[in-house]
Structure formats: C-alpha cells, structure tokens
Short mmCIF file of C-alpha atoms in Angstrom, two decimals:
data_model
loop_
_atom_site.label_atom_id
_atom_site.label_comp_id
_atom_site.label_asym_id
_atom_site.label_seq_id
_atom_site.Cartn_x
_atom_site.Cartn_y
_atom_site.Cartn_z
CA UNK A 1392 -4.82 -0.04 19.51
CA UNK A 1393 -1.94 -1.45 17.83
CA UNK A 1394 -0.81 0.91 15.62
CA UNK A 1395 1.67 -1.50 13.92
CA UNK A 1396 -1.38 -3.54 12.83
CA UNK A 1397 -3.07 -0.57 11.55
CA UNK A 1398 -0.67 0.33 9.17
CA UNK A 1399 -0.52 -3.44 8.06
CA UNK A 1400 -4.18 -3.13 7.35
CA UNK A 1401 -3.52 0.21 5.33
CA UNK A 1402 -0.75 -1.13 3.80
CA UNK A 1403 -2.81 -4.04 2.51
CA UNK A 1404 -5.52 -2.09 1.44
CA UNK A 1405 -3.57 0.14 -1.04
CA UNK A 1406 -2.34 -3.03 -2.09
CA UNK A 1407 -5.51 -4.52 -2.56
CA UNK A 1408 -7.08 -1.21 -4.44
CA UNK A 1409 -4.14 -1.33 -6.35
CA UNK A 1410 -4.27 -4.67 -7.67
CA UNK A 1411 -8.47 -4.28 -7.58
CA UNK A 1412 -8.54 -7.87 -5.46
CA UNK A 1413 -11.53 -7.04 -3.12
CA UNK A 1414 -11.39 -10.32 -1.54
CA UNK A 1415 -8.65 -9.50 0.22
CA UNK A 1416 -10.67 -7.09 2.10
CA UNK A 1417 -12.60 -9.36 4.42
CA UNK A 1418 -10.14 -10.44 6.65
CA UNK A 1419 -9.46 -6.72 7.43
CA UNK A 1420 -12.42 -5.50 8.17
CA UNK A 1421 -14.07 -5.73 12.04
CA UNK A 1422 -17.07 -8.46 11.82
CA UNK A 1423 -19.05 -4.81 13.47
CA UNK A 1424 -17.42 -2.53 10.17
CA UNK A 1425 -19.61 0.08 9.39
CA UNK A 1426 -19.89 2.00 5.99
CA UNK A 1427 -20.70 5.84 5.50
CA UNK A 1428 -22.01 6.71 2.11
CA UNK A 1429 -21.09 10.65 1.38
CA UNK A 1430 -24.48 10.00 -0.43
CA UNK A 1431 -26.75 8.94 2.16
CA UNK A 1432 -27.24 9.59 5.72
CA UNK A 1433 -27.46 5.99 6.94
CA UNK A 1434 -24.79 4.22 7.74
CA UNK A 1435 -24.75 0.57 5.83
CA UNK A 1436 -23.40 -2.08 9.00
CA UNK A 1437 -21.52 -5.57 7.62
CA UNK A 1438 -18.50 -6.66 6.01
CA UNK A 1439 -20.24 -7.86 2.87
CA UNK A 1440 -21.55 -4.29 2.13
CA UNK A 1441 -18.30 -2.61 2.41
CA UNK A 1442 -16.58 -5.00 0.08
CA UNK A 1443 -19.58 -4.98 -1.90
CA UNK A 1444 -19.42 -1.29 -2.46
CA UNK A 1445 -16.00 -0.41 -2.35
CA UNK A 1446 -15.28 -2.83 -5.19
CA UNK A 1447 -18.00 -1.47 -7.06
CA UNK A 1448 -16.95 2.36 -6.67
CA UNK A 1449 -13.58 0.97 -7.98
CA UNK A 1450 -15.43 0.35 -11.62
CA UNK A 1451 -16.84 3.96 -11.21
CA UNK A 1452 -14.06 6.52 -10.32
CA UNK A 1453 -11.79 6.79 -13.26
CA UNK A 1454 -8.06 8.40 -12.29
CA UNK A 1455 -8.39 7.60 -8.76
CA UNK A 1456 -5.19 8.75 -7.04
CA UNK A 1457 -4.68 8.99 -3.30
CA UNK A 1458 -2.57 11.98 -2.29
CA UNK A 1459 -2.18 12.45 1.41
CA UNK A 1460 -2.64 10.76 4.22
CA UNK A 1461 -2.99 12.27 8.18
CA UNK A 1462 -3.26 9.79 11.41
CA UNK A 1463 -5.48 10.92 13.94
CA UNK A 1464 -3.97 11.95 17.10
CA UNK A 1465 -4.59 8.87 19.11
CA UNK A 1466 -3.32 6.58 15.97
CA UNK A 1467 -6.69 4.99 15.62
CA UNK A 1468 -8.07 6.66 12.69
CA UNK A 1469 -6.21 7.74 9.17
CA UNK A 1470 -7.93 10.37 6.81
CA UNK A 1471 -7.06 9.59 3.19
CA UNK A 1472 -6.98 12.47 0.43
CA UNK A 1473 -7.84 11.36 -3.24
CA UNK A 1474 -8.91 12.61 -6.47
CA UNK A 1475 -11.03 10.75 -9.67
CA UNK A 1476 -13.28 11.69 -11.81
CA UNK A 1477 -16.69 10.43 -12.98
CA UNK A 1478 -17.54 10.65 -16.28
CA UNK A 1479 -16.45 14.70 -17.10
CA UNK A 1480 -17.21 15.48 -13.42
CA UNK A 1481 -13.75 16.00 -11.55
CA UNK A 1482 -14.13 15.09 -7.81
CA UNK A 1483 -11.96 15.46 -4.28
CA UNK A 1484 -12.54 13.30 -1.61
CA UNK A 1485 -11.47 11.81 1.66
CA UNK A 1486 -11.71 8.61 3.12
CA UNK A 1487 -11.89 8.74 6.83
CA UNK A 1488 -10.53 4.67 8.02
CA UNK A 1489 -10.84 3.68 11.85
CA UNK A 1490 -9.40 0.89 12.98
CA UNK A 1491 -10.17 -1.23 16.36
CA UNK A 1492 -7.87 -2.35 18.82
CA UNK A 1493 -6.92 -5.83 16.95
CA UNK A 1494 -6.09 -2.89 13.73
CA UNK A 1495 -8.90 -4.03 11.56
CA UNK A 1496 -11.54 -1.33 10.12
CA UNK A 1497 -13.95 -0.53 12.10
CA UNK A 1498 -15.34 2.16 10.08
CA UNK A 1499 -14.92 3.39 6.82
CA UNK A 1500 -16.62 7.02 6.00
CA UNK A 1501 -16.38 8.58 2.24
CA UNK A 1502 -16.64 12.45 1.84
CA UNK A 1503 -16.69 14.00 -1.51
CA UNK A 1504 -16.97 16.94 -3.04
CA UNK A 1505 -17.74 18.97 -4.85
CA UNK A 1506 -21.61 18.26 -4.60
CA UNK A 1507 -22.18 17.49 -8.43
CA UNK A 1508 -19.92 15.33 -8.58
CA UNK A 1509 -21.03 13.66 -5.44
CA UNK A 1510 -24.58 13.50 -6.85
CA UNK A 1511 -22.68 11.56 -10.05
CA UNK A 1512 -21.47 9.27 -7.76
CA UNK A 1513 -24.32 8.58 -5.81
CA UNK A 1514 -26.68 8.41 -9.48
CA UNK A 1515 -23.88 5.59 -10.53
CA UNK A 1516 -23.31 3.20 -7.58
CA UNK A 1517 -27.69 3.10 -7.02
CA UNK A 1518 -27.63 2.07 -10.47
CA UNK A 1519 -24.88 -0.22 -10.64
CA UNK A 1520 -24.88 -1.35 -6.88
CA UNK A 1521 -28.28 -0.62 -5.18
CA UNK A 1522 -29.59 -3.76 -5.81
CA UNK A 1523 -27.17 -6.30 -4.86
CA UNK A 1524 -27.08 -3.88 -1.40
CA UNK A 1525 -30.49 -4.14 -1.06
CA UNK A 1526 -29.93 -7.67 -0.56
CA UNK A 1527 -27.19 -7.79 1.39
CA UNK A 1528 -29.09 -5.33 3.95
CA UNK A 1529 -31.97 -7.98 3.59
CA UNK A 1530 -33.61 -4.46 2.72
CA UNK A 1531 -37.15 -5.35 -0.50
CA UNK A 1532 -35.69 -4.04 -3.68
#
C-alpha cells in the first residue's frame, strides 16, 4: 500500500468535510468500500451508501472537531479521534479509515460513545437517512 496515496486520500477528505462537498468523495473510495454503522451490526457495502451517509451525519453532528489521529502499524489503516454533539447529547468517537493498495478507502467503521448519545445518533440518521439507504441497498422501505 502506498502510503503517500493514503495520506492524499486523508488529506482530501478533511478537505472535503471541511468544505461539506461530498462529491468529492467518490473518487476516493474503493468501488468494494464498505461502511460500519456504530449503530447497527451490518455492514452497508457501496460507494453510494457511504457518501450517502457520511454527508448526511454531517447535517447531524453539531461541533464536530477531529482531534487525533494514529496510523496503524502497517500504514494501511488511520484511526481518527473526534468530538460533536447531537442535540444536548455530547459524544466521542472514532473513525477507523482503511485504505487499499491503490490508497483509496476500503473501509470506513464509526465508533461512538457514550451509548446515549450513540442511540441519538442512530434515532437521527434512520429518520433523516433510512430511507434514501433503503434504496440504495435495493433493501423495501
């Protein structure tokens, strides 16, 4: 894995979170990406979902702020610290990012805690992105 292209990707997606342009995500994202809710126990497969849901988690987390960052030991894997809130519940998380050999995501896994404030988040992006999900998974709604 190229870890030069890996830190492009990262580099991009701050960028991209920054400047809330979700677009930009596709090209860096493995066609196989794979999603991990810290709300459900299935894993949600397809570029289309992760955009789907990661821009729509950016319209629920208020005061998002990423703090630290750690690379795995082989360099193919980064494990993101951050803090936002939802609504009055204050929330820690991590975002766990792998990256393939080419340096694009090849999965993206979300822990939170602490579990009220999970449950928050999972209450808010079923109501505000379930549906449109459904549909992408080809899933009845």
């Amino acid at each position: 894995m190229a870890r030069e292209q890996a830190l492009r990707t990262l580099e991009t997606w701050h960028d991209l979170l920054e400047k809330r342009e979700f677009d930009r995500l596709r090209p860096l994202a493995s066609e196989s990406v794979v999603f991990r809710s810290p709300a459900f126990f299935s894993p949600y497969p397809g570029v289309e979902p992760l955009v789907h849901i990661l821009s729509t988690v950016s319209t629920i987390f208020e005061d998002f702020a990423y703090h630290r960052q750690f690379w795995s030991e082989s360099e193919d894997a980064v494990v993101l610290e951050f803090s936002a809130r939802v609504g009055d519940k204050k929330l820690k998380g991590i975002d766990i990012i792998s990256f393939d050999d080419a340096g694009k995501i090849r999965e993206f896994e979300v822990m939170i805690r602490p579990a009220n404030a999970a449950v928050a988040v999972g209450e808010a992006m079923a109501a505000k992105a379930g549906p449109r999900l459904k549909e992408l998974l080809g899933k009845p709604g």
